Coordinates of C-alpha atoms and ligand atoms in Angstrom, one line a residue:
X1 CA -37.8 -131.5 -103.5
X2 CA -38.9 -133.6 -106.6
X3 CA -36.1 -134.0 -109.0
X4 CA -37.9 -132.3 -112.0
X5 CA -38.5 -129.2 -110.0
X6 CA -35.0 -129.1 -108.8
X7 CA -33.7 -129.4 -112.4
X8 CA -36.1 -126.7 -113.6
X9 CA -34.8 -124.2 -110.9
X10 CA -31.1 -125.1 -111.7
X11 CA -31.9 -124.2 -115.3
X12 CA -33.5 -120.8 -114.1
X13 CA -30.2 -120.2 -112.2
X14 CA -28.1 -121.0 -115.2
X15 CA -30.1 -118.5 -117.3
X16 CA -29.5 -115.9 -114.6
X17 CA -25.8 -116.5 -114.6
X18 CA -25.6 -115.7 -118.2
X19 CA -26.4 -112.1 -117.4
X20 CA -24.0 -111.5 -114.5
X21 CA -24.7 -108.5 -112.3
X22 CA -22.7 -105.5 -113.2
X23 CA -20.2 -104.3 -110.6
X24 CA -20.8 -100.9 -108.9
X25 CA -18.3 -98.1 -109.9
X26 CA -16.1 -98.4 -106.9
X27 CA -16.4 -102.1 -106.3
X28 CA -13.3 -104.1 -106.6
X29 CA -13.6 -107.7 -107.9
X30 CA -12.4 -109.0 -104.6
X31 CA -14.9 -107.2 -102.5
X32 CA -18.0 -109.3 -101.8
X33 CA -21.0 -107.2 -102.7
X34 CA -22.5 -107.4 -99.3
X35 CA -19.6 -105.8 -97.6
X36 CA -20.6 -102.2 -98.4
X37 CA -24.2 -102.8 -99.2
X38 CA -27.2 -100.9 -98.4
X39 CA -29.9 -103.6 -97.6
X40 CA -33.5 -102.4 -97.6
X41 CA -36.1 -104.5 -95.6
X42 CA -39.5 -104.6 -97.2
X43 CA -42.6 -105.8 -95.3
X44 CA -44.4 -107.2 -98.2
X45 CA -48.0 -106.6 -96.7
X46 CA -47.2 -102.9 -96.6
X47 CA -45.0 -101.8 -99.5
X48 CA -47.2 -101.8 -102.6
X49 CA -50.7 -103.3 -103.4
X50 CA -51.0 -104.1 -107.0
X51 CA -54.3 -105.8 -107.1
X52 CA -56.4 -103.5 -104.9
X53 CA -57.1 -105.9 -102.0
X54 CA -55.5 -103.5 -99.4
X55 CA -52.6 -105.8 -98.8
X56 CA -49.2 -105.4 -100.5
X57 CA -47.9 -108.0 -102.8
X58 CA -44.8 -109.0 -104.8
X59 CA -46.0 -107.2 -108.0
X60 CA -46.4 -104.2 -105.8
X61 CA -42.7 -104.5 -104.9
X62 CA -41.7 -105.0 -108.5
X63 CA -43.6 -101.9 -109.4
X64 CA -41.5 -99.8 -107.1
X65 CA -38.0 -101.0 -107.9
X66 CA -37.0 -97.8 -109.7
X67 CA -37.4 -96.0 -106.5
X68 CA -35.0 -98.3 -104.8
X69 CA -32.5 -98.1 -107.5
X70 CA -32.6 -94.4 -107.4
X71 CA -32.1 -94.7 -103.6
X72 CA -29.0 -96.7 -104.2
X73 CA -30.2 -99.9 -102.6
X74 CA -28.0 -103.0 -103.2
X75 CA -30.4 -105.6 -101.9
X76 CA -33.9 -106.0 -100.6
X77 CA -34.7 -108.3 -97.8
X78 CA -38.4 -109.4 -98.1
X79 CA -40.1 -110.5 -94.9
X80 CA -41.7 -113.7 -95.2
X81 CA -43.9 -114.0 -98.4
X82 CA -44.4 -117.8 -98.2
X83 CA -47.9 -119.4 -97.7
X84 CA -49.0 -118.8 -94.3
X85 CA -52.1 -118.5 -92.0
X86 CA -50.8 -115.0 -91.3
X87 CA -51.0 -115.3 -87.4
X88 CA -47.6 -113.8 -87.1
X89 CA -48.0 -112.1 -90.6
X90 CA -45.9 -114.6 -92.4
X91 CA -43.4 -115.8 -89.7
X92 CA -45.7 -118.8 -89.3
X93 CA -44.8 -120.6 -92.5
X94 CA -47.0 -123.3 -93.9
X95 CA -45.0 -124.1 -97.0
X96 CA -41.3 -123.1 -97.5
X97 CA -41.3 -123.5 -101.3
X98 CA -44.0 -121.3 -102.6
X99 CA -45.6 -117.8 -102.3
X100 CA -48.7 -117.0 -100.4
X101 CA -51.6 -116.4 -102.9
X102 CA -52.1 -113.0 -101.1
X103 CA -48.7 -111.9 -102.3
X104 CA -48.7 -113.6 -105.8
X105 CA -47.1 -116.8 -107.0
X106 CA -43.8 -118.2 -108.0
X107 CA -43.9 -116.6 -111.5
X108 CA -44.4 -113.1 -109.9
X109 CA -41.4 -113.9 -107.7
X110 CA -39.3 -114.9 -110.6
X111 CA -40.3 -111.7 -112.3
X112 CA -39.5 -109.6 -109.2
X113 CA -36.0 -111.4 -109.1
X114 CA -35.4 -110.5 -112.8
X115 CA -36.5 -107.0 -112.6
X116 CA -34.5 -106.4 -109.5
X117 CA -31.4 -107.9 -111.1
X118 CA -31.8 -105.6 -114.1
X119 CA -31.5 -102.7 -111.6
X120 CA -28.5 -104.3 -109.8
X121 CA -30.7 -105.1 -106.8
X122 CA -30.3 -108.5 -105.1
X123 CA -33.2 -110.3 -103.4
X124 CA -32.6 -111.7 -99.9
X125 CA -35.3 -113.9 -98.3
X126 CA -36.4 -114.3 -94.7
X127 CA -35.8 -117.8 -93.5
X128 CA -37.6 -119.0 -90.4
X129 CA -35.7 -122.0 -89.2
X130 CA -36.7 -122.1 -85.5
X131 CA -40.4 -123.0 -86.1
X132 CA -43.1 -123.6 -88.7
X133 CA -46.8 -122.8 -88.8
X134 CA -49.0 -125.4 -87.0
X135 CA -50.7 -125.8 -90.3
X136 CA -47.4 -127.0 -92.0
X137 CA -47.8 -130.5 -93.2
X138 CA -44.9 -131.6 -91.1
X139 CA -46.5 -130.4 -87.9
X140 CA -50.0 -131.8 -88.8
X141 CA -48.4 -135.1 -89.3
X142 CA -46.2 -134.8 -86.2
X143 CA -49.2 -133.9 -84.1
X144 CA -51.3 -136.8 -85.3
X145 CA -49.7 -139.6 -83.2
X146 CA -46.6 -140.5 -81.4
X147 CA -45.5 -143.0 -84.1
X148 CA -45.7 -141.2 -87.5
X149 CA -42.6 -140.6 -89.6
X150 CA -42.5 -136.9 -88.4
X151 CA -43.2 -137.8 -84.8
X152 CA -39.8 -136.4 -83.7
X153 CA -39.7 -133.2 -85.9
X154 CA -40.8 -131.0 -83.2
X155 CA -40.0 -130.6 -79.5
X156 CA -42.6 -132.9 -77.8
X157 CA -42.8 -133.8 -74.0
X158 CA -45.0 -135.8 -71.8
X159 CA -45.2 -133.1 -69.3
X160 CA -45.0 -133.7 -65.5
X161 CA -47.5 -134.6 -62.9
X162 CA -49.7 -131.7 -61.8
X163 CA -49.0 -132.5 -58.2
X164 CA -45.1 -132.2 -58.6
X165 CA -43.8 -130.0 -55.9
X166 CA -42.4 -126.5 -57.0
X167 CA -44.4 -126.2 -60.2
X168 CA -45.1 -122.5 -61.0
X169 CA -48.6 -120.9 -61.4
X170 CA -48.0 -120.6 -65.1
X171 CA -47.4 -124.4 -65.4
X172 CA -50.5 -125.0 -63.4
X173 CA -52.5 -122.7 -65.7
X174 CA -51.6 -124.9 -68.5
X175 CA -52.6 -128.3 -66.9
X176 CA -54.3 -131.0 -69.0
X177 CA -55.2 -134.5 -68.0
X178 CA -53.4 -134.2 -64.6
X179 CA -50.2 -133.1 -66.5
X180 CA -48.5 -129.7 -66.6
X181 CA -45.7 -128.4 -68.8
X182 CA -42.3 -129.9 -68.0
X183 CA -40.8 -126.6 -66.9
X184 CA -41.4 -122.8 -66.6
X185 CA -40.4 -121.8 -70.0
X186 CA -42.5 -118.9 -71.5
X187 CA -43.6 -118.0 -75.0
X188 CA -42.0 -114.7 -76.0
X189 CA -45.6 -113.7 -77.0
X190 CA -47.2 -114.7 -73.6
X191 CA -48.2 -117.7 -71.5
X192 CA -46.5 -121.0 -71.2
X193 CA -44.2 -122.1 -74.1
X194 CA -45.9 -125.6 -74.1
X195 CA -49.2 -126.5 -75.6
X196 CA -51.1 -129.7 -75.0
X197 CA -52.1 -132.0 -77.9
X198 CA -54.7 -134.5 -77.0
X199 CA -54.0 -136.8 -79.9
X200 CA -50.4 -137.4 -78.5
X201 CA -51.3 -136.7 -74.9
X202 CA -48.2 -134.6 -75.0
X203 CA -47.1 -131.0 -75.0
X204 CA -45.2 -129.3 -77.8
X205 CA -42.8 -126.4 -77.4
X206 CA -43.4 -123.0 -79.0
X207 CA -41.1 -120.2 -78.2
X208 CA -43.5 -117.7 -80.2
X209 CA -47.1 -118.0 -80.8
X210 CA -48.9 -121.3 -80.0
X211 CA -49.4 -121.6 -83.9
X212 CA -45.6 -121.6 -84.2
X213 CA -44.2 -124.9 -83.0
X214 CA -40.5 -125.2 -82.7
X215 CA -38.8 -127.6 -85.0
X216 CA -36.5 -130.3 -83.2
X217 CA -33.1 -129.3 -84.5
X218 CA -31.6 -132.3 -82.7
X219 CA -33.2 -134.4 -85.5
X220 CA -30.9 -134.5 -88.5
X221 CA -33.9 -134.9 -90.8
X222 CA -35.0 -131.5 -89.8
X223 CA -31.8 -129.9 -90.7
X224 CA -31.7 -131.7 -94.1
X225 CA -35.3 -130.6 -94.9
X226 CA -34.6 -127.0 -94.0
X227 CA -31.3 -126.9 -96.0
X228 CA -33.2 -128.3 -99.0
X229 CA -35.7 -125.4 -98.8
X230 CA -32.9 -123.0 -98.7
X231 CA -31.4 -124.8 -101.8
X232 CA -34.7 -124.4 -103.5
X233 CA -34.4 -120.5 -103.3
X234 CA -30.7 -120.4 -103.7
X235 CA -31.2 -122.3 -107.1
X236 CA -33.8 -119.9 -108.0
X237 CA -31.3 -117.0 -107.7
X238 CA -31.8 -115.4 -104.4
X239 CA -28.7 -113.6 -102.9
X240 CA -29.1 -115.1 -99.3
X241 CA -31.2 -115.2 -96.2
X242 CA -31.9 -113.2 -93.2
X243 CA -32.2 -115.9 -90.5
X244 CA -35.1 -115.2 -88.2
X245 CA -34.9 -115.8 -84.5
X246 CA -31.7 -117.7 -85.1
X247 CA -30.5 -117.9 -81.6
X248 CA -33.4 -120.0 -80.5
X249 CA -33.0 -123.2 -82.5
X250 CA -32.0 -125.4 -79.5
X251 CA -33.3 -126.0 -76.0
X252 CA -31.6 -127.5 -73.0
X253 CA -32.0 -131.3 -73.3
X254 CA -32.6 -131.5 -69.6
X255 CA -35.4 -128.9 -69.8
X256 CA -34.1 -127.0 -66.8
X257 CA -36.2 -124.1 -65.5
X258 CA -35.1 -120.7 -66.8
X259 CA -34.1 -118.5 -63.7
X260 CA -36.7 -115.9 -62.8
X261 CA -36.1 -112.2 -62.7
X262 CA -37.9 -109.6 -60.7
X263 CA -41.2 -108.3 -62.1
X264 CA -43.5 -109.3 -64.9
X265 CA -43.3 -108.7 -68.6
X266 CA -45.7 -106.9 -70.9
X267 CA -47.9 -110.1 -71.2
X268 CA -48.2 -110.2 -67.4
X269 CA -45.9 -113.3 -67.0
X270 CA -42.8 -113.5 -64.7
X271 CA -39.7 -112.1 -66.2
X272 CA -37.3 -115.0 -67.0
X273 CA -33.6 -115.1 -68.2
X274 CA -33.7 -117.4 -71.1
X275 CA -30.6 -119.3 -70.0
X276 CA -31.8 -122.8 -71.0
X277 CA -34.1 -121.9 -74.0
X278 CA -31.9 -119.4 -76.0
X279 CA -28.5 -119.1 -77.5
X280 CA -27.4 -122.7 -76.8
X281 CA -23.9 -123.4 -78.2
X282 CA -25.2 -126.2 -80.6
X283 CA -26.6 -123.5 -82.9
X284 CA -23.2 -122.5 -84.1
X285 CA -22.6 -126.1 -85.5
X286 CA -25.7 -125.6 -87.5
X287 CA -24.7 -122.3 -88.8
X288 CA -21.2 -123.5 -89.8
X289 CA -22.8 -126.3 -91.9
X290 CA -25.3 -123.8 -93.4
X291 CA -22.5 -121.5 -94.3
X292 CA -20.6 -124.3 -95.9
X293 CA -23.7 -125.2 -98.0
X294 CA -24.3 -121.6 -98.9
X295 CA -20.6 -121.2 -99.9
X296 CA -21.0 -123.8 -102.6
X297 CA -23.0 -121.3 -104.6
X298 CA -21.4 -118.6 -106.8
X299 CA -21.8 -114.9 -106.4
X300 CA -21.2 -114.4 -102.6
X301 CA -24.5 -115.5 -101.2
X302 CA -25.0 -114.0 -97.8
X303 CA -26.3 -115.0 -94.5
X304 CA -27.6 -112.3 -92.1
X305 CA -28.7 -113.0 -88.7
X306 CA -31.4 -111.6 -86.4
X307 CA -28.9 -111.3 -83.6
X308 CA -30.0 -109.4 -80.6
X309 CA -27.0 -109.9 -78.4
X310 CA -26.0 -108.4 -74.9
X311 CA -22.6 -107.2 -76.1
X312 CA -20.1 -107.2 -78.9
X313 CA -18.2 -110.3 -77.7
X314 CA -21.5 -112.3 -78.1
X315 CA -22.1 -110.7 -81.5
X316 CA -18.6 -111.8 -82.6
X317 CA -19.5 -115.4 -82.1
X318 CA -22.0 -115.2 -84.8
X319 CA -19.3 -114.5 -87.3
X320 CA -17.5 -117.5 -86.0
X321 CA -15.0 -115.3 -84.2
X322 CA -11.5 -115.5 -85.7
X323 CA -12.6 -118.4 -88.0
X324 CA -15.3 -116.3 -89.6
X325 CA -17.0 -119.4 -90.7
X326 CA -20.6 -118.6 -89.6
X327 CA -22.7 -115.5 -90.6
X328 CA -21.2 -112.9 -92.8
X329 CA -23.4 -110.2 -91.5
X330 CA -25.0 -110.8 -88.0
X331 CA -27.0 -107.7 -87.2
X332 CA -25.5 -105.3 -84.8
X333 CA -28.6 -104.2 -82.6
X334 CA -26.4 -102.8 -79.9
X335 CA -26.2 -99.3 -81.3
X336 CA -29.7 -98.9 -82.5
X337 CA -31.7 -100.9 -80.0
X338 CA -29.6 -101.3 -76.9
X339 CA -31.8 -100.7 -73.9
X340 CA -29.9 -97.5 -73.1
X341 CA -30.0 -96.3 -76.8
X342 CA -30.8 -92.6 -77.0
X343 CA -30.0 -89.5 -79.1
X344 CA -26.7 -88.8 -77.4
X345 CA -23.3 -88.4 -78.9
X346 CA -21.6 -90.3 -76.1
X347 CA -24.0 -93.3 -76.6
X348 CA -23.1 -93.4 -80.3
X349 CA -19.3 -92.8 -79.8
X350 CA -19.1 -95.7 -77.3
X351 CA -21.2 -98.2 -79.1
X352 CA -19.9 -97.4 -82.6
X353 CA -16.4 -97.7 -81.4
X354 CA -16.9 -101.0 -79.7
X355 CA -18.9 -102.3 -82.6
X356 CA -15.8 -102.2 -84.7
X357 CA -14.2 -105.0 -82.6
X358 CA -15.6 -107.9 -84.5
X359 CA -14.0 -110.4 -86.8
X360 CA -16.0 -109.2 -89.8
X361 CA -18.0 -106.4 -91.4
X362 CA -20.4 -104.7 -88.9
X363 CA -24.0 -104.5 -90.1
X364 CA -25.8 -101.5 -88.5
X365 CA -29.6 -101.6 -88.0
X366 CA -31.8 -98.8 -86.6
X367 CA -35.2 -99.9 -87.9
X368 CA -37.1 -103.0 -88.5
X369 CA -40.7 -104.5 -88.4
X370 CA -40.5 -105.4 -84.7
X371 CA -39.6 -102.0 -83.0
X372 CA -41.0 -98.5 -83.0
X373 CA -39.3 -96.5 -85.8
X374 CA -36.0 -94.8 -85.0
X375 CA -37.4 -91.4 -86.0
X376 CA -39.6 -91.7 -82.9
X377 CA -37.1 -93.5 -80.6
X378 CA -34.5 -90.8 -81.3
X379 CA -36.8 -87.8 -82.1
X380 CA -38.0 -85.3 -79.5
X381 CA -41.2 -84.3 -81.3
X382 CA -39.9 -81.0 -82.6
X383 CA -36.6 -81.8 -84.5
X384 CA -37.5 -85.3 -85.7
X385 CA -36.3 -84.9 -89.2
X386 CA -33.1 -83.1 -88.3
X387 CA -32.4 -85.9 -85.8
X388 CA -33.3 -88.5 -88.4
X389 CA -30.7 -87.0 -90.7
X390 CA -28.1 -87.3 -88.0
X391 CA -29.0 -91.1 -87.5
X392 CA -28.9 -91.6 -91.3
X393 CA -25.4 -90.0 -91.3
X394 CA -24.2 -92.5 -88.6
X395 CA -25.8 -95.4 -90.5
X396 CA -24.4 -94.5 -93.9
X397 CA -20.9 -93.1 -93.0
X398 CA -19.8 -95.7 -90.4
X399 CA -17.4 -98.6 -91.5
X400 CA -20.4 -101.0 -91.8
X401 CA -22.9 -102.5 -94.2
X402 CA -26.2 -100.7 -93.6
X403 CA -29.6 -102.1 -93.1
X404 CA -32.6 -99.8 -93.5
X405 CA -36.3 -100.4 -93.5
X406 CA -39.1 -99.2 -95.8
X407 CA -40.2 -95.8 -94.8
X408 CA -37.1 -94.8 -92.8
X409 CA -35.6 -92.9 -95.6
X410 CA -38.6 -90.7 -95.9
X411 CA -39.2 -90.4 -92.2
X412 CA -42.4 -92.5 -91.7
X413 CA -43.5 -92.3 -88.1
X414 CA -44.6 -95.0 -85.8
X415 CA -48.5 -95.1 -85.8
X416 CA -49.4 -97.2 -82.8
X417 CA -53.1 -98.1 -82.7
X418 CA -55.1 -96.1 -80.1
X419 CA -57.8 -98.6 -79.4
X420 CA -57.4 -102.2 -78.7
X421 CA -60.1 -103.2 -81.3
X422 CA -57.9 -101.7 -84.1
X423 CA -54.9 -103.9 -83.3
X424 CA -53.8 -106.5 -85.9
X425 CA -50.7 -107.9 -84.2
X426 CA -51.9 -110.6 -81.8
X427 CA -49.4 -109.5 -79.0
X428 CA -50.9 -106.1 -79.0
X429 CA -54.4 -107.6 -78.3
X430 CA -53.3 -109.9 -75.5
X431 CA -50.7 -107.5 -74.1
X432 CA -53.0 -104.3 -74.3
X433 CA -52.4 -101.7 -72.9
X434 CA -48.8 -102.5 -71.8
X435 CA -47.8 -104.0 -75.1
X436 CA -49.7 -102.5 -78.1
X437 CA -48.0 -104.7 -80.7
X438 CA -46.0 -103.9 -83.7
X439 CA -48.6 -102.5 -86.1
X440 CA -47.2 -99.0 -85.6
X441 CA -44.0 -99.9 -87.5
X442 CA -45.9 -101.8 -90.2
X443 CA -48.3 -99.1 -91.8
X444 CA -48.6 -98.8 -95.5
X445 CA -45.7 -97.2 -97.4
X446 CA -46.3 -93.5 -98.2
X447 CA -45.6 -93.0 -101.9
X448 CA -47.7 -89.9 -102.8
X449 CA -50.0 -87.3 -101.3
X450 CA -52.9 -88.9 -103.2
X451 CA -55.4 -91.5 -101.9
X452 CA -54.1 -94.1 -99.7
X453 CA -50.7 -92.6 -100.1
X454 CA -50.4 -94.3 -103.4
X455 CA -50.1 -97.7 -101.6
X456 CA -53.3 -99.2 -102.7
X457 CA -56.5 -98.3 -104.8
X458 CA -58.6 -99.8 -101.9
X459 CA -59.8 -97.5 -99.2
X460 CA -59.5 -100.3 -96.8
X461 CA -55.9 -101.0 -96.4
X462 CA -54.9 -103.7 -93.8
X463 CA -53.6 -101.0 -91.5
X464 CA -54.5 -97.4 -91.9
X465 CA -52.3 -95.2 -93.7
X466 CA -50.7 -92.7 -91.3
X467 CA -52.4 -89.3 -91.6
X468 CA -49.0 -87.4 -92.2
X469 CA -48.7 -89.1 -95.6
X470 CA -49.8 -85.8 -97.2
X471 CA -46.3 -84.4 -96.5
X472 CA -44.3 -87.5 -95.6
X473 CA -44.2 -89.4 -98.8
X474 CA -41.7 -90.1 -101.7
X475 CA -43.3 -87.9 -104.3
X476 CA -43.3 -84.7 -102.1
X477 CA -39.8 -85.4 -100.7
X478 CA -38.5 -86.1 -104.2
X479 CA -39.4 -82.5 -105.1
X480 CA -37.7 -81.1 -102.0
X481 CA -33.8 -81.1 -102.2
X482 CA -33.7 -80.6 -98.4
X483 CA -35.7 -83.6 -97.7
X484 CA -34.8 -86.6 -95.6
X485 CA -35.0 -88.6 -98.7
X486 CA -32.5 -86.5 -100.6
X487 CA -30.2 -86.7 -97.7
X488 CA -30.3 -90.5 -97.8
X489 CA -29.7 -90.5 -101.6
X490 CA -26.8 -88.3 -101.2
X491 CA -25.1 -90.2 -98.5
X492 CA -25.7 -93.5 -100.1
X493 CA -24.1 -92.2 -103.4
X494 CA -21.1 -90.9 -101.3
X495 CA -20.4 -94.0 -99.5
X496 CA -20.6 -96.1 -102.7
X497 CA -17.7 -94.2 -104.4
X498 CA -15.6 -92.8 -101.7
X499 CA -12.7 -95.3 -100.6
X500 CA -12.3 -93.9 -97.1
X501 CA -16.1 -94.1 -96.4
X502 CA -16.0 -97.6 -97.8
X503 CA -13.0 -99.1 -95.9
X504 CA -11.2 -96.5 -93.9
X505 CA -10.8 -97.1 -90.2
X506 CA -13.0 -95.0 -87.9
X507 CA -11.0 -92.6 -85.7
X508 CA -13.2 -90.9 -83.1
X509 CA -12.3 -87.2 -82.3
X510 CA -13.6 -84.4 -80.3
X511 CA -14.3 -86.9 -77.5
X512 CA -14.3 -84.2 -74.8
X513 CA -17.4 -82.5 -76.3
X514 CA -20.5 -84.6 -75.1
X515 CA -22.7 -82.8 -77.7
X516 CA -20.9 -83.7 -80.9
X517 CA -20.0 -86.9 -82.5
X518 CA -17.0 -86.6 -84.8
X519 CA -15.1 -89.4 -86.6
X520 CA -12.5 -89.5 -89.3
X521 CA -12.7 -92.3 -91.8
X522 CA -9.0 -92.9 -92.7
X523 CA -7.5 -93.1 -96.1
X524 CA -5.3 -91.5 -98.7
X525 CA -8.0 -88.8 -98.8
X526 CA -9.7 -89.0 -95.3
X527 CA -13.3 -88.1 -94.7
X528 CA -14.4 -86.2 -91.6
X529 CA -17.9 -86.7 -90.3
X530 CA -19.3 -84.2 -87.8
X531 CA -22.6 -84.3 -86.1
X532 CA -24.3 -82.1 -83.5
X533 CA -26.6 -83.9 -81.3
X534 CA -27.6 -80.9 -79.4
X535 CA -30.2 -78.1 -80.0
X536 CA -27.5 -75.4 -79.6
X537 CA -24.6 -74.4 -82.0
X538 CA -21.4 -76.3 -81.1
X539 CA -17.7 -75.2 -81.7
X540 CA -15.6 -78.0 -83.1
X541 CA -12.0 -77.5 -82.0
X542 CA -9.0 -79.6 -82.1
X543 CA -5.8 -80.0 -84.1
X544 CA -7.5 -82.2 -86.6
X545 CA -9.4 -79.2 -88.0
X546 CA -6.5 -77.5 -89.7
X547 CA -6.4 -77.1 -93.5
X548 CA -8.8 -76.3 -96.2
X549 CA -11.8 -78.7 -96.8
X550 CA -14.5 -79.5 -99.4
X551 CA -17.9 -80.3 -98.3
X552 CA -19.2 -83.7 -99.4
X553 CA -22.5 -83.3 -97.8
X554 CA -24.1 -80.9 -95.3
X555 CA -27.5 -81.1 -93.7
X556 CA -27.5 -77.4 -93.0
X557 CA -27.1 -75.1 -96.1
X558 CA -25.0 -72.5 -94.2
X559 CA -22.1 -75.1 -94.0
X560 CA -21.9 -75.8 -97.7
X561 CA -20.0 -72.8 -98.7
X562 CA -17.3 -73.1 -95.9
X563 CA -13.8 -74.1 -96.9
X564 CA -12.2 -74.5 -93.5
X565 CA -13.2 -75.9 -90.1
X566 CA -11.4 -73.0 -88.3
X567 CA -13.9 -71.2 -85.9
X568 CA -16.8 -73.2 -87.3
X569 CA -20.0 -73.4 -85.1
X570 CA -21.9 -76.6 -86.1
X571 CA -25.7 -75.5 -86.2
X572 CA -28.1 -77.5 -84.0
X573 CA -28.6 -81.1 -85.1
X574 CA -26.4 -80.5 -88.2
X575 CA -24.5 -83.3 -89.9
X576 CA -21.4 -82.3 -92.0
X577 CA -19.2 -84.5 -94.0
X578 CA -16.0 -83.0 -95.5
X579 CA -12.7 -84.1 -97.0
X580 CA -9.5 -82.2 -97.3
X581 CA -9.5 -79.8 -100.2
X582 CA -6.1 -81.1 -101.6
Ligands
GLC601 C1 -38.5 -112.5 -85.3 C2 -39.3 -111.7 -86.3 C3 -40.6 -111.4 -85.6 C4 -41.4 -112.6 -85.4 C5 -40.5 -113.6 -84.6 C6 -41.1 -115.0 -84.6 O1 -38.2 -111.8 -84.2 O2 -38.5 -110.5 -86.7 O3 -41.5 -110.5 -86.4 O4 -42.6 -112.4 -84.7 O5 -39.2 -113.7 -85.1 O6 -40.9 -115.6 -86.0

C-alpha cells in the first residue's frame, strides 16, 4: 500500500478513536464486545438499493441502519463488496482495497462506517484469503509466464502425462497438450480443480470456480500481501473479519489423490474425501500470525471463521484449543447445519450441550448466504413462524455469540428458482436440477408491502422479490406485537441485560421428555428457557419447577400471566423464558 494512503487511513482511524463507542448497559469494561454480540450478515446485493439499478449497495445499507439498531444488532458482517467480476457474487475479488462501483465507493464505505458507529454498530468485512479472482492483477501477472515476479503466487503444476496409468476419467476430461491434471482433486463447484493455461503450459489449482484461482500460501509474499490488505481495512476502522473458506488455504505438497467415496455429488463428479486438499495443519500457523497482527489494534478486533467442522473437537482447534490464540469466534455450524440437523428437541439438546465444550465463546449460526433458510429447513409448512420463534429462542438464549442473516428475523423464506433459465448462481446452472444454486437464500430484503418490497425503485431486481413480501416484511411485522420480528427484538434486548443469559452456564433439564428442550442459565438469578418442539401440549415436570416465576418472554400469550410452573402445559411450539419471582 502506498505510504500516503496508509498515512491517510491511519488518520481516519485516529479521528474515529476520538469518538469511542459507548458501552452497552450491561457490558463490563473487561468483556470484549464480540463475546455476547448479535452479528447480522448482510448480502450487499440484496439488502437495500439506493440508486435504482436493481442491485443493493452500500448506501442502501446505510439507509437501513436504524432498523438494525432497533433490532439490537452489535455488528454487521458485509459479504464481499470489493471490485469483482461477480462470478461468485463478490467472492472472486479483483482488488482487495476498494469497493465495487456497483456497490459505491470508499467514501460511501467510510460514511457507512461512521453512521454505523453512531448507532453502536460495528462493521465486519468478509475476507477471502484462499483465492482471488482470475481478473486480479496478481493472477493476470502470474498467469502470463513462468518467470514473472508473481509466478509463484498461485498453485501451478505441470500436470502429468495423459498416458500415466491410473488417472481418473475426470483427469482425462481436462487433458491439454498431452497432459492431465496432476491428481483427482475436484472443484467444490464442479469438474477438475485444475485449469490449463497455455501461456505457462501449466495447470493452476482452483478449489472453487475456475475464475477463483487459489493463492499459494507457502509463499511468504502472499501472506504479507494479504495481511497488508487487512491492515488497510483495520486502519480504516473495521471491527474485524469473517474469514471465508479458511480451512482450504493449504494443499498437500505431494498432491496425493483425495480418497474416493461412493456415489457422485450434485455436479455429477465422484464424491471425494478432501483429505489432502482441505484442513491441512499449516493453516493454523497462518491464523496464529494473523491473530497476533489483529491484536496489535485497539478495540478488540475480531476474527470469525467460516468453519464447517465434523465435530466439536475439530472446531476447538480453530480457537487454538487451550492456547486460544487463533480465532475468537469460529462458527459453530454443527447445531444449525449438521447433516442430521432437524427440528427435534433431542438434536438441539445434544448438539448445544457438546457445543459448550470449546476453549472460547461459541458462535451459533442457523442462516447464511450458502444454505436454504432455517425457517424452511426446520419448518413443516404449517407452523413455520412458530418453529422459527423456537429457533430464534435457541439462538438468542444459549451461552453463545449469535449470528443471524438478513431476512431471518422477519421469517423470509427460501425462494429457489423454478426454472434453470432463471438461475443466477453458476452452480445452479451447471448442477441443475440436483443443485439449484443459492439464489433462494439471496432474494431482496423485504422492507415494506409496497413495490419491490421497498428494496428498490427498479421493477427489475437482480433476483425476484419473493411473493410473500406483502405479509412478510419489516413494516407489517413492526405493527404486529406477535410477529417474529418482535420476538427477535424482545430476546435480543433480554440477552443484552440479563447476567444469567449473558454468562450463566447452560444446565439441561427435562432430558426424559423428547418433545421439549429445557435449560437453565445459571446465575444469582437464573433464567429458565422452555421450548416445545412438538405439535401437542407438553407437561413440564421436575423438581426444578418449584417456586414462583416471572415471565421474561413468552411466544404464546396464554403463558404470560402465569406465575408458577406447577402443572403447566406448554402449548404446541411455544417458547417460554422465566426467572424466579424473588
Ligand atoms: C464460502 C462462501 C461462498 C463462496 C465460497 C468461495 O463458502 O460463503 O459463498 O462461494 O466460499 O469463496
